[in-house]
XYZ file of C-alpha atoms in Angstrom:
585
model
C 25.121 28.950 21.080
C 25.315 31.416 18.016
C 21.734 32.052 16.941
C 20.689 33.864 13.398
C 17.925 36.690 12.985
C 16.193 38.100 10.135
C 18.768 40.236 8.767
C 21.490 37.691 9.005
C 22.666 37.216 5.210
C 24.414 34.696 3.351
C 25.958 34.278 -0.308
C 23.356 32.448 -2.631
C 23.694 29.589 -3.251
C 22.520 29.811 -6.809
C 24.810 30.134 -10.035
C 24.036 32.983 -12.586
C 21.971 30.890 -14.541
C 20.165 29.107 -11.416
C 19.165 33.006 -10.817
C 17.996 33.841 -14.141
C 15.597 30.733 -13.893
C 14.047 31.973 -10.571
C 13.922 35.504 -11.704
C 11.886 34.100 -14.932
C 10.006 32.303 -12.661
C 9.300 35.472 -10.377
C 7.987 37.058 -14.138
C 5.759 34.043 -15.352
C 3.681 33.792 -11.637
C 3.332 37.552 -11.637
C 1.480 37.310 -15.029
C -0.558 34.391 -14.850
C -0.802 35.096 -10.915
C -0.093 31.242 -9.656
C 1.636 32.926 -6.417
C 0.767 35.670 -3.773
C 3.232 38.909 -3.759
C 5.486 37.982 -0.833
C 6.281 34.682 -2.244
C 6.986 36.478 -5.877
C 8.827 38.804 -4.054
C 10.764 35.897 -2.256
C 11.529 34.422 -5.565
C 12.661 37.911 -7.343
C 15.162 38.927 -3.824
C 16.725 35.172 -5.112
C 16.835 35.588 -8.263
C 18.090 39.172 -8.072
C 20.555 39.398 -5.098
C 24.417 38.022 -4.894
C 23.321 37.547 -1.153
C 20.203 36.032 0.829
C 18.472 36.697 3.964
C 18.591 33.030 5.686
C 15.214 33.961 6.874
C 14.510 34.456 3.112
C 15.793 30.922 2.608
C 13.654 29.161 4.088
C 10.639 30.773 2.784
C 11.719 29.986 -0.767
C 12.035 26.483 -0.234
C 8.050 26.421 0.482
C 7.717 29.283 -1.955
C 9.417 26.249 -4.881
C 7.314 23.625 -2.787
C 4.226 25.155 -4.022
C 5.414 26.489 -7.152
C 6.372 22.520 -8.352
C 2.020 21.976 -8.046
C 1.751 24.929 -10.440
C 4.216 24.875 -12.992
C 4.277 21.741 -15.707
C 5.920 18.383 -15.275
C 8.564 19.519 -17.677
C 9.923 22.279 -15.188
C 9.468 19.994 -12.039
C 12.829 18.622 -12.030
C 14.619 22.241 -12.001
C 12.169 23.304 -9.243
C 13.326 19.833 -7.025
C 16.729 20.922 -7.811
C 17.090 24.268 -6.551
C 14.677 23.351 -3.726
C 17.725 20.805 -2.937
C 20.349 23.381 -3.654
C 18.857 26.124 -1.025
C 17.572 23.462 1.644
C 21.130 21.872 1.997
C 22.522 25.423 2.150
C 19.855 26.386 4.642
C 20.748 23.522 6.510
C 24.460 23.623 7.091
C 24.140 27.401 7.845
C 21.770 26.788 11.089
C 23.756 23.843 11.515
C 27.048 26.010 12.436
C 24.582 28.489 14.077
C 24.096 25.889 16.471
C 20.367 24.923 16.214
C 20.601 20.804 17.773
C 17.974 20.048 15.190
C 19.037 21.480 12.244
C 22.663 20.135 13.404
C 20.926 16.684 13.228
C 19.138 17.015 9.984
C 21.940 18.192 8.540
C 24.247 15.278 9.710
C 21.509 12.551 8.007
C 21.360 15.198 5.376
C 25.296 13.907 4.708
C 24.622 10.350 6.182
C 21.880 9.505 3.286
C 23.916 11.757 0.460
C 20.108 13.918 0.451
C 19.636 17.062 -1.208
C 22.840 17.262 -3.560
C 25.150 17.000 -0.887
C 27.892 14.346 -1.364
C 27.782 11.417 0.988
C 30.322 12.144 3.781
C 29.729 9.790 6.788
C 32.581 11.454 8.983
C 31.193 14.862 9.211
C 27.657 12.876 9.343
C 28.647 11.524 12.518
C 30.616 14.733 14.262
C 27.036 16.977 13.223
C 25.177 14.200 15.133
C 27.284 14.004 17.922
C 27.280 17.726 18.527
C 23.519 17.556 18.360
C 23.018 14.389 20.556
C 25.140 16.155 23.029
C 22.626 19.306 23.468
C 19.603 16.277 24.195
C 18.269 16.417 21.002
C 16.575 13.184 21.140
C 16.253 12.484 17.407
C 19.653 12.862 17.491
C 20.301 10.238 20.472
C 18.494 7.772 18.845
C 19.687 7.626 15.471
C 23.375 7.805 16.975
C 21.984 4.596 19.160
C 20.909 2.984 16.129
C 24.902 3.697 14.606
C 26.289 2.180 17.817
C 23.895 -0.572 17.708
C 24.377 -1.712 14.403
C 28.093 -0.569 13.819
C 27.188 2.172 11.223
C 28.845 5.283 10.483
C 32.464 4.226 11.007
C 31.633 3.154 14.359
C 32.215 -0.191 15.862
C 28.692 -2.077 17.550
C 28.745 -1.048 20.759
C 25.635 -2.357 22.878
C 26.271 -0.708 25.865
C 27.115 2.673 24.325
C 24.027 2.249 22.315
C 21.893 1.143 25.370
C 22.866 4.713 27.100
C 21.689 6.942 24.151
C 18.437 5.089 23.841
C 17.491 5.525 27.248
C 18.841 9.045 27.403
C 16.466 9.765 24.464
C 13.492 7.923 26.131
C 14.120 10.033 29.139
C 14.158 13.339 27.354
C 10.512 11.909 26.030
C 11.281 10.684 22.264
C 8.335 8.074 21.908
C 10.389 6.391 19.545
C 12.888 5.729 21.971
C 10.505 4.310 24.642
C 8.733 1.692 22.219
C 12.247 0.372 20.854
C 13.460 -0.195 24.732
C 10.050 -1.162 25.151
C 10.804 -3.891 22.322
C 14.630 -4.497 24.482
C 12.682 -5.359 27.211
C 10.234 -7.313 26.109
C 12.228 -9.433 23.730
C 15.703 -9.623 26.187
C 17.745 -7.665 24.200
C 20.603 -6.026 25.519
C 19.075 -5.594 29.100
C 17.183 -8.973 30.809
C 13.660 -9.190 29.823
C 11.604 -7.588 31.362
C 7.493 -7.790 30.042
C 6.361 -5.126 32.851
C 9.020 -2.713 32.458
C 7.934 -2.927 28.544
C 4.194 -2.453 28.540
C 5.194 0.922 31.239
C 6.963 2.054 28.240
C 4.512 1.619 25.646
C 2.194 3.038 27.806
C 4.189 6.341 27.876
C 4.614 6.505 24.234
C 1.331 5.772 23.360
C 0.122 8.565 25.842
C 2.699 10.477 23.517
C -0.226 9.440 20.819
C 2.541 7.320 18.972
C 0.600 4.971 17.400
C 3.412 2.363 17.000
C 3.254 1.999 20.755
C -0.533 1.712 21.029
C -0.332 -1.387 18.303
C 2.183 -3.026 20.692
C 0.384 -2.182 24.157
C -2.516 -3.893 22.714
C -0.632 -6.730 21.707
C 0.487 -6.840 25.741
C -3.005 -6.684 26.300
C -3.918 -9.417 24.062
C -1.105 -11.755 25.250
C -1.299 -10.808 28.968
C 2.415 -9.529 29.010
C 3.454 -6.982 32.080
C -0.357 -6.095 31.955
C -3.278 -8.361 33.136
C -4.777 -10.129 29.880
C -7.917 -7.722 28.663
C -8.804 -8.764 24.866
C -11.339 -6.213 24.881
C -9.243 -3.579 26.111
C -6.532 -4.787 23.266
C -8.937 -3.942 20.881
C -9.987 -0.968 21.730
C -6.098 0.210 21.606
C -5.704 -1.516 18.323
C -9.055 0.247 17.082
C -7.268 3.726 18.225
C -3.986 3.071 16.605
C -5.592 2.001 13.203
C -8.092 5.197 13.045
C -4.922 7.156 13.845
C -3.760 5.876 10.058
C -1.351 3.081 11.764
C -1.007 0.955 9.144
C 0.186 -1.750 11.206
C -2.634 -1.072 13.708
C -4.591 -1.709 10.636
C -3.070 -4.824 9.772
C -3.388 -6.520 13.345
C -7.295 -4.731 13.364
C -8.178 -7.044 10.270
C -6.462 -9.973 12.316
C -8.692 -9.284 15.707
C -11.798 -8.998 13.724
C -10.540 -12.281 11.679
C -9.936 -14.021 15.158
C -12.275 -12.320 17.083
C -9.966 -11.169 19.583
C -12.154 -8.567 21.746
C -14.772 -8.936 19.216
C -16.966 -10.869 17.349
C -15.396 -12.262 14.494
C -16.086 -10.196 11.168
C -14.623 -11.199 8.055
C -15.930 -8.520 5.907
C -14.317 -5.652 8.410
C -10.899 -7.714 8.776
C -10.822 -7.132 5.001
C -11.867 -3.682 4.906
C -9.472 -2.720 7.433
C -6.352 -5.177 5.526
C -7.530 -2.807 2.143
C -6.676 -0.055 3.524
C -3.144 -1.064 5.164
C -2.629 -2.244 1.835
C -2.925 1.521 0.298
C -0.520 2.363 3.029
C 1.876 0.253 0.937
C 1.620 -2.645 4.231
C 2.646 -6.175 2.397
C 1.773 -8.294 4.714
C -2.292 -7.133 4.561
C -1.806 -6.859 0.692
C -0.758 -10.817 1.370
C -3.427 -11.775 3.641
C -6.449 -10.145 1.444
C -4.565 -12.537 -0.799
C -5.267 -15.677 0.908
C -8.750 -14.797 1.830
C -9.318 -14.703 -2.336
C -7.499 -18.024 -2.534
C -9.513 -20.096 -0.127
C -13.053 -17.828 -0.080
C -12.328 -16.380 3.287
C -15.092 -13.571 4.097
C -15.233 -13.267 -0.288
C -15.792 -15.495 -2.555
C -12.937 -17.730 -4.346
C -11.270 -16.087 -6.789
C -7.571 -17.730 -7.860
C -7.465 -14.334 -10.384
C -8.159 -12.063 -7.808
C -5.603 -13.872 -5.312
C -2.749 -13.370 -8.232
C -3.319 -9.845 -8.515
C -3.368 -9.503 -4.571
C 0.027 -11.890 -4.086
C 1.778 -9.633 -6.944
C 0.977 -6.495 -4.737
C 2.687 -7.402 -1.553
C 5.992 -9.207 -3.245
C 6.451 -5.958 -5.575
C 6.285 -4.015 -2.023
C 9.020 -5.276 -0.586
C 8.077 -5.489 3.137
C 6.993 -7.880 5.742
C 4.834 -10.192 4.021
C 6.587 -9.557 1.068
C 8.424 -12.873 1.063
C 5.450 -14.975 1.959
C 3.854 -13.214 -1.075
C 7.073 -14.212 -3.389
C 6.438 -18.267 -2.553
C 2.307 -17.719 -3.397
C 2.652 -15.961 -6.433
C 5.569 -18.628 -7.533
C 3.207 -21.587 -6.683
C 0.601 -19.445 -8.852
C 3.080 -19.157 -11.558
C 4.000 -22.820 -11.515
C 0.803 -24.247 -11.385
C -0.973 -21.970 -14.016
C -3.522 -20.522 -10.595
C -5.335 -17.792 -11.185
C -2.511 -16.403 -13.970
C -0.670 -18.365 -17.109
C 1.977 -21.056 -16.368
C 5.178 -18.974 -16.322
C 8.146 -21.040 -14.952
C 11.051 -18.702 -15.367
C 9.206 -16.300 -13.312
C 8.492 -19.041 -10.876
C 11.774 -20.180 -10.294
C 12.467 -16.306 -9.824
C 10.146 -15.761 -7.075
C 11.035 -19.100 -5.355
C 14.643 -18.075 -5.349
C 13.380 -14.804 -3.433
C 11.642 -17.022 -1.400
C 14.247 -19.395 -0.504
C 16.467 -16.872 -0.025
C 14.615 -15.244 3.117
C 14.132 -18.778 4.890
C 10.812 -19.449 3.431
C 10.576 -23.663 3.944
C 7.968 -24.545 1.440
C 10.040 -22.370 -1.593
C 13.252 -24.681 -1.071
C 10.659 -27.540 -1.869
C 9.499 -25.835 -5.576
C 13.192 -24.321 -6.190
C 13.836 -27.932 -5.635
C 11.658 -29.029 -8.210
C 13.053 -26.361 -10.962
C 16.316 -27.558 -10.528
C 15.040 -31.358 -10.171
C 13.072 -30.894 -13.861
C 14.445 -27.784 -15.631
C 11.418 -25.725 -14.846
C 12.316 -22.100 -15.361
C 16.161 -22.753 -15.095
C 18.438 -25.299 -16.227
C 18.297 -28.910 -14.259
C 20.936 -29.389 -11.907
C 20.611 -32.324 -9.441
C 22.959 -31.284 -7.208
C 21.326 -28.079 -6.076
C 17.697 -29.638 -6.195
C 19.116 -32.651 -3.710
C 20.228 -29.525 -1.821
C 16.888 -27.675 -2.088
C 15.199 -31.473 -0.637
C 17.633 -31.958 1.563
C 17.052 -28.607 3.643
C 13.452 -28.841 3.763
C 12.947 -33.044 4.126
C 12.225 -32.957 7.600
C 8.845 -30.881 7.555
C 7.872 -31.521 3.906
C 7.021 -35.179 3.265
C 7.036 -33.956 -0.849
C 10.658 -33.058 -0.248
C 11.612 -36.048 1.718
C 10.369 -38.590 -1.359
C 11.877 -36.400 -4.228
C 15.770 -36.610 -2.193
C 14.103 -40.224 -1.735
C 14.158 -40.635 -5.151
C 17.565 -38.886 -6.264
C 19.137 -41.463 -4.085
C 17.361 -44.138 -5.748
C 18.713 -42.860 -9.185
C 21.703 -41.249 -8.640
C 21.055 -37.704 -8.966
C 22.769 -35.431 -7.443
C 23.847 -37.645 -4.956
C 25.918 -40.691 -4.669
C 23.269 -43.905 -5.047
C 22.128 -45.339 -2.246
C 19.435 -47.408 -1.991
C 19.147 -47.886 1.465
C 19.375 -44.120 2.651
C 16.808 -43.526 -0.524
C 14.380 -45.842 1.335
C 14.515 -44.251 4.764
C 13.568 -40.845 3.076
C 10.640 -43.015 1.301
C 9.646 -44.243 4.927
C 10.016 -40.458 6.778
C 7.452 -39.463 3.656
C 5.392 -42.466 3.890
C 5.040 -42.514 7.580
C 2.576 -38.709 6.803
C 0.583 -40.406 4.378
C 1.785 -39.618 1.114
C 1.247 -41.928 -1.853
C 4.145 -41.656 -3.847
C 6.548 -42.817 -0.833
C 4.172 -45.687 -0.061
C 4.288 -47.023 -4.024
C 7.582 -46.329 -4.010
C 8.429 -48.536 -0.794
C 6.516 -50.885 -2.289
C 8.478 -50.693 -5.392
C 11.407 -51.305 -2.902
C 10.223 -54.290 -1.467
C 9.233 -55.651 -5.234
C 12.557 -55.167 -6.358
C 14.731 -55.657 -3.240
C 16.419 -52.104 -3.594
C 17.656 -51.223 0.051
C 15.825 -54.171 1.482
C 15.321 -57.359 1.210
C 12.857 -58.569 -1.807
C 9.377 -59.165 -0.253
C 6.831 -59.496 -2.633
C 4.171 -59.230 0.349
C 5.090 -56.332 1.944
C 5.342 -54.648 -1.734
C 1.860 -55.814 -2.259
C 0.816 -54.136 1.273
C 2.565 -51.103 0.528
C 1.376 -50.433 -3.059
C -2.410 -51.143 -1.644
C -1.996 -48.189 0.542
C -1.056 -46.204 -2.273
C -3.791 -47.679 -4.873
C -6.278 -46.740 -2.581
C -5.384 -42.986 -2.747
C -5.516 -43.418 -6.810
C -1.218 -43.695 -7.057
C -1.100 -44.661 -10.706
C 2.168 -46.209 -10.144
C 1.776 -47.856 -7.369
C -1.716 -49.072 -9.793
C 0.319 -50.419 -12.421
C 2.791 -52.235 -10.081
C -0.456 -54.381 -7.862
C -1.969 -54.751 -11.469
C 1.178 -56.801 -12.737
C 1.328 -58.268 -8.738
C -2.359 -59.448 -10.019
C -1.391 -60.538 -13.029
C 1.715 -62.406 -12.268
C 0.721 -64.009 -8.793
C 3.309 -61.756 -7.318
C 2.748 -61.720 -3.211
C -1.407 -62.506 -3.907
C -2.758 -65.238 -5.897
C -2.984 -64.606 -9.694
C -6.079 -63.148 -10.080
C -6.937 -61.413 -13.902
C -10.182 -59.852 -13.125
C -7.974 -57.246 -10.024
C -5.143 -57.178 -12.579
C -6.821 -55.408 -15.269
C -9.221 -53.614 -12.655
C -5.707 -51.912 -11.642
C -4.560 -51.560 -14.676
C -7.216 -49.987 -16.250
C -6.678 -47.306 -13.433
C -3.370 -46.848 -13.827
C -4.449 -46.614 -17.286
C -7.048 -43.793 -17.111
C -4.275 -41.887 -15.431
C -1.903 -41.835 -18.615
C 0.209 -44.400 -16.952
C 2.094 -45.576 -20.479
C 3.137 -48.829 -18.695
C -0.188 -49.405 -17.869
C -1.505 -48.813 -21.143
C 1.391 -51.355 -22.943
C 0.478 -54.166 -20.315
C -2.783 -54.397 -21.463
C -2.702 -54.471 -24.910
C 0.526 -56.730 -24.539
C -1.613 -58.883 -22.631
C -5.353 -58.619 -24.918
C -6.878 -56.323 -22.972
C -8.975 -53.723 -23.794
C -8.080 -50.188 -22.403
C -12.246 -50.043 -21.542
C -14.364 -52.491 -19.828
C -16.623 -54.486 -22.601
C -19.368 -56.719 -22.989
C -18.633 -60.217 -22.557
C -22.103 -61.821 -22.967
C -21.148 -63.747 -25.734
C -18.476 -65.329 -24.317
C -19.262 -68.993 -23.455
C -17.020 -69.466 -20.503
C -19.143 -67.220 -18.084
C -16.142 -67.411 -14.943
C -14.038 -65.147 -17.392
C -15.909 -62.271 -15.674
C -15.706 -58.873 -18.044
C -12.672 -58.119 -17.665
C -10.985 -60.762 -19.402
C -9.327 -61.580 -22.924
C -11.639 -59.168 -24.801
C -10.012 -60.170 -28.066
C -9.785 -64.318 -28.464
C -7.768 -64.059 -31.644
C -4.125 -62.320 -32.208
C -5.710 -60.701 -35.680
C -8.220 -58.631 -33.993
C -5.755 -58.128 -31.177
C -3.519 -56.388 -33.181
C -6.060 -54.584 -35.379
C -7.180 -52.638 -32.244
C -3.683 -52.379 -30.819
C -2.832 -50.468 -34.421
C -6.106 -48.626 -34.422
C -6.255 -46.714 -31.152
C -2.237 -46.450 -31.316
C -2.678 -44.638 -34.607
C -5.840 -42.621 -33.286
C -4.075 -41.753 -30.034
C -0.322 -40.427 -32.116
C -2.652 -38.329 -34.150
C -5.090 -36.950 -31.243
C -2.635 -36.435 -28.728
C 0.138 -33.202 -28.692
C 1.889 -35.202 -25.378
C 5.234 -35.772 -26.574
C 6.004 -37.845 -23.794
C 3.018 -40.136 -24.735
C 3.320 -40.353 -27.959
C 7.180 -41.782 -27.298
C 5.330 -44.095 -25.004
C 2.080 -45.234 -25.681
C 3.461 -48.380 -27.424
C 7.355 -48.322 -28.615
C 6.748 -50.088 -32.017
C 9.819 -50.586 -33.680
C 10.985 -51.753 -36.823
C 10.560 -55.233 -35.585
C 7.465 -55.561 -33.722
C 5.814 -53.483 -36.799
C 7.051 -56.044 -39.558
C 5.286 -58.816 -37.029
C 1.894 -56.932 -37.020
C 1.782 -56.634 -40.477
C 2.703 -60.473 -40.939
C -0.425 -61.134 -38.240
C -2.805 -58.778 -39.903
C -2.293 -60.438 -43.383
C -2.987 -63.887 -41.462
C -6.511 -64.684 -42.328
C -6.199 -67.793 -39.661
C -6.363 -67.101 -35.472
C -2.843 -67.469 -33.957
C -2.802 -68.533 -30.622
């Protein structure tokens, strides 16, 4: 192996004008004395000489490392560039020298395109090789990871990449032995093997790897290859996270959260998830989240929730994706931050994209309504579709494109099975609508008594559809008796809840949308819910006056489309009753 000494001397690397800067810089330090005189005197030799002392190299990069504190943000650009330009030069030269880890740093140096140097995988790989071959163990293990994934040029090769890894966790790389620690634990490449994976965590985390500790406690925890000691777990896990682990952070918060090894503290499970979270850890950043959302160990705070949900999806990490789907429900619902839809539909689609179950459902919805994108029924049937099984929402909205149509070809039949896989968990809006089924025989036979059983289930968890539907059932003497006094009681509901179908039944029929005072009314049995208004006149007097009231109040468009469709017609007959000084019956 060539070696270099102090004397050994290279051209510069510098151009003429690269040189003038250092030699200015040499000047300015000396008068306003920022530097010591060996480092101005490293920065003059530079600046001065055609050629460098290699030795001299390397103590100008920390020489420009310190000078970039000193000098003004409008120079520190120019210092990061010549730091590049002399580091990548320092770099190949003890590469050819034949230093293994210099070799290696300078093959990722080419790898990653760092330091000005042009991206150039092929010599990458033959500066790694060399350096893997004199059991340079940072260089084994990256050149396990290239096998392993197929990087570099290279084709995957698992055994190849099996050999390097445990080459490099015999020559001691603690890296090395918690990744075959992982193999073994988790069966891949070699057979699964939990003892053989907590001895190797063991060894790295004697190594004071912290990585390792985090997942020897987690053996500990879970009683894999080691006999199950929760208190011993968190002792480990207390180790890692004081070493600045900011994964043994994270799973800290979680044992003091669960009270794994000890007692459960919600105030130190978020003091310990605050500070993974300045380690830029997502998924802590996420869980402080949810504590805020459902008053976990703080008090409720929707606002504060936001903020924290925002944090871990703009870090881009483990937890991040869990994060995207929160802070899109936030969005969506106007929780804790202003109704935003477009952004919404963004974060779902982040969501969705990294398997996230619950996001398919809400993408679903966008596409299903327009929210944040434009509405496209075939993608939100999709969207339903892949999430129907575990989310009884999903099942009834792909319940209900097959009712209609959209997105799908119509089918009444498979739209009531969806109804029934929705129903069957309890929600409401599958039960009214498989009672709507039965009322109108779509997919099954018309059954006005199993509508009316069907809709009650719903009614009773406040469905204002399913409401309206038992009022008119009430009403009509549709499966149940005719019964008024029920009819309007369920109307009214359905009413309250800005049902406009509701609201047209019973004016169409003289009722009142309120409950009144009948005590003048002779015929006691009417009960006081009944005909409030005995003549058409005053019928249509307070039809017209809380329609009018309600078109001027209310900025719904929907319901003021709804609330009573007068047309042309119906208006010339209300004026022709209103003029009518005598009661028409």
């Amino acid at each position: 192996m060539m070696s270099t000494v102090a004397t050994d001397k290279v051209k510069s690397p510098f151009s003429r004008s690269e040189r003038k800067q250092l030699m200015a810089w040499s000047k300015l330090t000396k008068n306003e004395k920022l530097l010591n005189g060996f480092q101005r005197k490293v920065l003059y030799e530079a600046g001065h000489y055609n050629f460098i002392f290699i030795s001299r190299l390397h103590r100008l990069m920390q020489t420009l490392k310190e000078l970039a504190t000193q000098l003004g943000e409008d120079q520190e650009d120019t210092v990061i560039e010549l730091q590049n330009i002399g580091y990548s030069c320092y770099l190949k030269v003890q590469a050819h020298a034949g230093y293994p880890e210099l070799q290696f740093m300078y093959g990722e140096a080419l790898y990653y395109g760092l330091y000005d140097l042009e991206e150039n995988e092929l010599e990458a790989l033959q500066w790694v090789i060399k350096s893997a071959n004199q059991k340079n163990v940072d260089a084994q293990f990256c050149l396990h990871n290239w096998y392993y994934l197929g990087l570099c040029g290279l084709e995957e090769d698992e055994s190849k990449s099996l050999e390097l890894l445990e080459c490099a966790s015999e020559n001691g790389s603690a890296e090395a032995q918690t990744k075959l620690g992982d193999w073994y634990k988790e069966g891949l490449v070699v057979e699964m093997n939990v003892k053989k994976a907590a001895k190797l965590y063991k060894l790295a985390s004697g190594a004071g790897f912290h990585e390792a500790t985090v997942d020897l406690a987690i053996c500990y925890s879970h009683g894999d290859g080691v006999s199950k000691n929760e208190k011993k777990a968190f002792q480990l896990m207390k180790s890692a996270a004081e070493g600045g682990c900011a994964r043994g952070k994270r799973m800290l918060g979680a044992y003091y959260s669960y009270s794994t090894g000890t007692p459960e503290n919600m105030k130190k499970a978020l003091k310990w998830w605050k500070s993974a979270a300045e380690d830029n850890d997502a998924f802590s950043a996420y869980l402080i989240g949810k504590c805020y959302w459902v008053g976990d160990g703080v008090d409720e705070n929707e606002e504060t929730a936001y903020k924290w949900f925002k944090t871990a999806a703009e870090l881009e990490d483990h937890g991040s994706d869990e994060a995207k789907f929160r802070l899109g429900f936030c969005q969506y619902h106007g929780r804790g931050c202003e109704e935003d839809d477009r952004a919404a539909y963004i974060n779902f689609c982040d969501a969705s994209e990294a398997g996230i179950e619950n996001a398919n459902f809400y993408l679903g919805k966008c596409y299903y309504f327009g929210h944040g994108t434009t509405k496209n029924y075939v993608k939100a049937a999709k969207c339903f579709e892949s999430c129907s099984e575990g989310n009884l929402n999903a099942a009834f909205y792909l319940g209900e494109c097959y009712r209609d149509g959209t997105g799908v070809q119509k089918n009444h039949q498979k739209a009531f099975e969806f109804y029934l896989k929705s129903a069957e968990q309890g929600d409401d809006d599958a039960q009214m609508a498989i009672g709507r089924a039965f009322y109108n025989g779509e997919g099954v036979e018309e059954d006005d008594f199993e509508a009316v059983k069907w809709l009650e289930l719903a009614a009773e968890q406040e469905n204002a559809e399913a409401q309206f539907h038992l009022g008119e059932c009430h009403l009509k003497g549709f499966g149940v008796p005719e019964n008024p006094v029920k009819a309007v009681s369920y109307l009214r509901a359905s009413a309250a809840q800005g049902n406009d179908d509701a609201i047209e039944m019973l004016f169409e029929n003289g009722y009142a949308l309120e409950e009144t005072d009948n005590s003048d009314i002779e015929d006691k049995n009417i009960g006081p819910v009944i005909e409030v208004f005995h003549d058409a006149a005053s019928r249509a007097r307070s039809l017209y006056s809380r329609t009018i009231e309600n078109l001027s109040s209310d900025q719904d468009n929907k319901y003021k489309a709804n609330i009573v469709a007068f047309n042309s017609e119906r208006l010339e007959k209300l004026d022709l009753i209103m003029s009518n000084e005598e009661p028409i019956s």
